[in-house]
XYZ file of C-alpha atoms in Angstrom:
332
model
C 0.000 0.000 0.000
C 1.116 3.534 -0.751
C 2.557 4.922 2.510
C 1.130 8.378 1.875
C -2.314 6.859 1.472
C -2.004 5.168 4.867
C -0.828 8.322 6.643
C -3.739 10.297 5.186
C -6.285 7.965 6.779
C -7.670 8.396 10.297
C -5.982 6.140 12.884
C -8.714 3.483 12.974
C -8.907 3.270 9.205
C -5.123 3.179 8.871
C -5.074 0.183 11.213
C -7.788 -1.530 9.156
C -5.774 -0.857 5.991
C -2.782 -2.661 7.474
C -4.556 -6.039 7.502
C -2.608 -8.295 5.101
C -5.500 -8.938 2.701
C -6.420 -5.239 2.620
C -2.780 -4.276 2.015
C -2.720 -6.792 -0.847
C -5.840 -5.277 -2.363
C -4.538 -1.729 -1.998
C -1.235 -2.686 -3.582
C -2.898 -2.969 -6.979
C -4.786 -1.089 -9.664
C -6.585 2.213 -8.945
C -9.859 0.576 -9.988
C -9.566 -1.838 -7.062
C -8.012 0.618 -4.619
C -10.812 3.175 -4.762
C -13.482 0.521 -4.194
C -11.553 -0.935 -1.257
C -11.315 2.565 0.207
C -15.052 3.118 -0.244
C -16.478 -0.302 0.603
C -14.011 -1.952 2.983
C -12.147 0.674 5.002
C -14.461 3.674 4.849
C -11.904 6.215 3.693
C -12.833 9.911 3.468
C -14.846 10.856 0.377
C -12.144 13.230 -0.858
C -9.475 10.514 -0.775
C -11.793 8.087 -2.565
C -12.507 10.626 -5.311
C -8.790 11.287 -5.853
C -8.102 7.581 -6.203
C -11.087 6.979 -8.469
C -9.909 9.734 -10.821
C -6.766 7.685 -11.483
C -8.818 4.957 -13.203
C -8.979 7.136 -16.326
C -5.244 7.778 -16.506
C -3.504 4.773 -14.959
C -3.622 1.010 -15.014
C -6.435 -1.114 -16.419
C -8.805 1.766 -17.109
C -6.257 3.741 -19.111
C -5.228 0.630 -21.073
C -8.829 -0.099 -22.017
C -9.488 3.464 -23.103
C -6.364 3.406 -25.278
C -7.719 0.398 -27.198
C -10.721 2.285 -28.604
C -10.613 2.733 -32.370
C -11.117 6.025 -34.176
C -14.509 4.679 -35.264
C -15.536 4.464 -31.599
C -15.438 0.675 -31.453
C -13.437 -1.750 -29.407
C -12.614 -5.053 -31.044
C -14.085 -3.767 -34.306
C -17.641 -4.566 -33.200
C -20.575 -3.340 -31.156
C -20.790 -6.876 -29.720
C -19.069 -10.177 -30.366
C -18.845 -13.679 -28.963
C -15.471 -12.959 -27.468
C -15.016 -10.367 -24.731
C -13.210 -7.514 -26.493
C -16.141 -5.768 -28.210
C -17.482 -2.288 -27.478
C -20.177 -3.618 -25.170
C -17.798 -5.824 -23.213
C -15.187 -3.127 -22.734
C -17.821 -0.655 -21.554
C -19.075 -3.293 -19.095
C -15.549 -3.720 -17.803
C -15.013 0.034 -17.513
C -18.214 0.173 -15.478
C -16.902 -2.584 -13.196
C -13.653 -0.652 -12.817
C -15.641 2.403 -11.803
C -14.410 4.809 -14.468
C -15.984 8.135 -13.495
C -18.665 8.922 -16.113
C -18.017 12.627 -15.572
C -14.310 12.384 -16.433
C -13.124 13.925 -19.683
C -11.789 10.554 -20.806
C -15.130 8.784 -20.246
C -17.098 11.551 -21.932
C -14.823 11.482 -24.974
C -14.935 7.696 -25.321
C -18.702 7.426 -24.882
C -19.314 10.344 -27.244
C -17.464 8.390 -29.955
C -19.591 5.321 -29.263
C -22.816 7.283 -29.318
C -21.812 9.120 -32.477
C -20.288 6.359 -34.583
C -21.101 2.832 -33.391
C -24.085 0.924 -34.778
C -25.209 -2.709 -34.593
C -24.416 -3.310 -38.250
C -23.288 -6.931 -38.625
C -23.417 -7.591 -34.869
C -27.020 -8.604 -34.315
C -30.241 -9.347 -36.170
C -30.320 -7.699 -39.581
C -33.270 -5.521 -38.628
C -31.035 -3.860 -36.005
C -28.175 -2.982 -38.389
C -29.085 0.715 -38.421
C -29.559 1.006 -34.659
C -27.188 3.300 -32.814
C -25.280 1.450 -30.098
C -27.368 2.727 -27.184
C -30.590 1.776 -28.956
C -29.612 -1.861 -28.425
C -30.797 -4.898 -30.365
C -33.361 -7.605 -29.479
C -31.988 -10.065 -26.887
C -32.769 -9.025 -23.294
C -29.443 -10.442 -22.079
C -27.476 -8.212 -24.462
C -29.851 -5.281 -24.081
C -29.540 -5.529 -20.302
C -25.789 -5.086 -20.557
C -26.102 -2.227 -23.071
C -28.656 -0.478 -20.870
C -26.487 -0.955 -17.775
C -23.457 0.689 -19.364
C -25.584 3.300 -21.114
C -27.261 4.370 -17.885
C -23.940 4.321 -16.039
C -22.337 6.589 -18.642
C -25.396 8.899 -18.652
C -26.762 7.957 -22.070
C -30.426 7.813 -23.083
C -31.409 4.142 -22.853
C -35.106 4.602 -22.065
C -35.990 2.825 -25.296
C -34.165 -0.320 -24.158
C -35.637 -0.041 -20.667
C -39.171 0.114 -22.056
C -38.492 -2.950 -24.174
C -37.136 -4.856 -21.160
C -40.163 -3.936 -19.056
C -42.448 -5.330 -21.756
C -40.435 -8.570 -21.846
C -40.634 -9.414 -18.133
C -42.129 -12.884 -17.632
C -44.897 -13.700 -15.112
C -42.404 -15.354 -12.726
C -40.574 -12.021 -12.421
C -37.477 -12.673 -14.494
C -36.353 -12.548 -18.103
C -35.164 -15.076 -20.669
C -33.589 -14.631 -24.099
C -35.476 -17.778 -25.142
C -38.889 -16.225 -24.458
C -39.048 -15.263 -28.126
C -38.803 -18.990 -28.899
C -41.630 -19.909 -26.542
C -39.935 -20.260 -23.155
C -42.191 -19.251 -20.273
C -39.605 -19.668 -17.505
C -36.974 -17.106 -16.683
C -33.217 -17.510 -16.850
C -30.877 -16.531 -14.016
C -28.319 -15.384 -16.605
C -30.676 -13.026 -18.401
C -32.389 -11.879 -15.223
C -29.190 -10.706 -13.525
C -28.196 -8.733 -16.635
C -31.574 -6.969 -16.691
C -31.654 -6.344 -12.940
C -28.282 -4.603 -13.095
C -29.584 -2.452 -15.953
C -32.774 -1.454 -14.139
C -30.869 -0.598 -10.984
C -28.302 1.456 -12.895
C -31.135 3.285 -14.644
C -32.811 4.024 -11.305
C -29.587 5.440 -9.904
C -29.068 7.830 -12.784
C -32.658 8.673 -13.758
C -34.449 8.541 -10.443
C -36.458 5.472 -11.341
C -40.101 5.679 -12.368
C -42.655 3.490 -10.611
C -42.750 0.944 -13.434
C -38.974 0.496 -13.430
C -38.782 0.103 -9.650
C -41.707 -2.319 -9.604
C -40.174 -4.484 -12.333
C -36.795 -4.572 -10.610
C -38.252 -5.522 -7.235
C -40.312 -8.263 -8.883
C -37.181 -9.469 -10.672
C -35.009 -9.607 -7.579
C -37.733 -11.587 -5.823
C -37.295 -14.164 -8.579
C -33.731 -14.670 -7.290
C -34.553 -14.437 -3.596
C -37.477 -16.871 -3.756
C -35.009 -19.412 -5.125
C -32.338 -18.625 -2.493
C -30.223 -17.481 -5.465
C -29.549 -21.044 -6.698
C -32.421 -23.439 -5.950
C -35.387 -24.597 -8.005
C -38.643 -23.070 -6.829
C -40.586 -26.229 -7.671
C -38.476 -28.734 -5.702
C -35.966 -26.712 -3.690
C -33.158 -28.680 -5.310
C -29.841 -26.948 -5.879
C -29.289 -25.920 -9.494
C -25.853 -27.422 -9.979
C -25.108 -26.101 -13.459
C -26.425 -23.572 -15.894
C -28.334 -25.317 -18.691
C -27.095 -22.965 -21.387
C -23.410 -22.619 -20.563
C -22.907 -25.663 -18.294
C -21.132 -23.432 -15.781
C -21.410 -24.034 -12.043
C -23.015 -21.114 -10.240
C -20.953 -21.911 -7.153
C -17.733 -21.046 -9.031
C -16.835 -17.363 -9.072
C -15.616 -15.565 -12.180
C -14.488 -12.062 -13.052
C -15.467 -10.586 -15.398
C -18.802 -12.396 -15.393
C -20.039 -11.089 -18.782
C -23.522 -12.594 -19.353
C -23.030 -15.424 -16.858
C -24.746 -15.684 -13.497
C -23.037 -16.967 -10.382
C -23.789 -16.651 -6.679
C -21.224 -13.946 -6.032
C -22.643 -11.832 -8.854
C -26.163 -12.283 -7.493
C -25.084 -11.304 -3.990
C -23.056 -8.342 -5.244
C -26.143 -7.038 -7.058
C -28.234 -7.316 -3.876
C -25.478 -5.564 -1.912
C -25.178 -2.718 -4.432
C -28.960 -2.338 -4.593
C -29.160 -1.982 -0.814
C -31.442 -4.995 -0.369
C -31.761 -5.979 3.293
C -30.211 -9.457 3.644
C -32.527 -12.093 5.048
C -32.582 -15.853 5.534
C -32.982 -16.421 1.802
C -29.362 -15.348 1.170
C -27.875 -17.169 4.178
C -26.914 -20.318 2.281
C -25.248 -18.343 -0.499
C -23.353 -16.258 2.067
C -22.151 -19.434 3.789
C -20.802 -20.661 0.461
C -18.879 -17.409 -0.031
C -17.397 -17.744 3.470
C -16.392 -21.356 2.792
C -14.347 -20.303 -0.232
C -12.080 -17.928 1.684
C -8.492 -19.195 1.557
C -6.229 -19.393 4.598
C -4.584 -16.110 3.594
C -7.926 -14.295 3.437
C -8.208 -14.247 -0.359
C -10.684 -15.744 -2.825
C -9.633 -17.502 -6.023
C -10.551 -16.832 -9.618
C -12.386 -20.128 -10.034
C -13.695 -19.701 -13.560
C -12.340 -17.976 -16.649
C -14.779 -17.954 -19.535
C -13.224 -18.760 -22.923
C -12.811 -15.792 -25.230
C -10.435 -12.949 -26.019
C -9.963 -10.625 -23.061
C -9.152 -7.012 -23.975
C -6.720 -6.830 -21.027
C -5.819 -9.121 -18.144
C -7.592 -8.345 -14.888
C -6.258 -11.151 -12.667
C -3.423 -13.691 -12.529
C -5.464 -16.536 -14.003
C -7.880 -19.301 -13.048
C -6.971 -21.058 -9.826
C -4.979 -18.076 -8.558
C -5.905 -15.552 -5.855
C -8.159 -12.917 -7.396
C -8.207 -9.345 -6.177
C -11.533 -8.775 -7.913
C -13.236 -11.780 -6.350
C -11.694 -10.955 -2.973
C -12.932 -7.363 -3.146
C -16.418 -8.451 -4.146
C -16.587 -11.255 -1.551
C -15.492 -8.960 1.278
C -17.976 -6.312 0.139
C -20.777 -8.878 0.215
C -19.751 -10.170 3.646
C -19.658 -6.632 5.053
C -23.164 -6.102 3.659
C -24.511 -9.345 5.099
C -23.000 -8.780 8.551
C -24.296 -5.193 8.694
C -27.801 -6.476 7.996
C -27.867 -9.032 10.784
């Protein structure tokens, strides 16, 4: 940890920051440091803001911004099946906490808004759509709306479409267009994050809030990973065959328990008995040194590396796990 950072903290917080796992997290990228300062050690707002500003000019955030093409795109596409497209990089920049008000964010997003369309990246009828108009799949549109709302873009058109696509059980499913009447955890988490981001930036109309609360009940009624009909644990995702008990970062369109809990934490949902089992699983995965591993790495081309690799201690998973545990303990 930067010595000056430690000396600028009040005594109690400085002591907290000296814990080995916290020191390890602080000895890293600005995108992790500012979130540790905000969520784990309660640093002063001014110090947090100074650290957050570095995301645009140093480390992972700066490297991602530098990869944007003159045509506004990353990876030469609005969206692709790898992880280096415009949508995926904007999702990652949101995870990193790039300040939407920074000059660098405004410039990058202006290029996207001005020049990027869905031509060749989705259904043909969407070719002429501007990036923040989205396409047709609720999973993809959820991610576009989440980054659009975060970066202060007009995504009300996508939001209205998502509201109309909510299923009776409270969630969403990309397969609904093909006749599915049951929601998908993967699609639902993408849409929930979008609705919450929209609420934070737009104030949240009654219909948006109502849909989001209904959607998060879909997760909570199932204890985040059980079948409502039988109570049986859902061992693996039917679409991607991934285990929801294994934690990834970045998650992209995939659901896992840590992502579900992190959403509930960020949304300020009061933890209750329905999340207890998922919280216990998070606790059980803490290593002897206080870290959590990167358990899953989804195949595809990453725009930049964010961790040391699958099976290794992960700063991102450790940050998110500790944030969730702080949330759960504060609510009990």
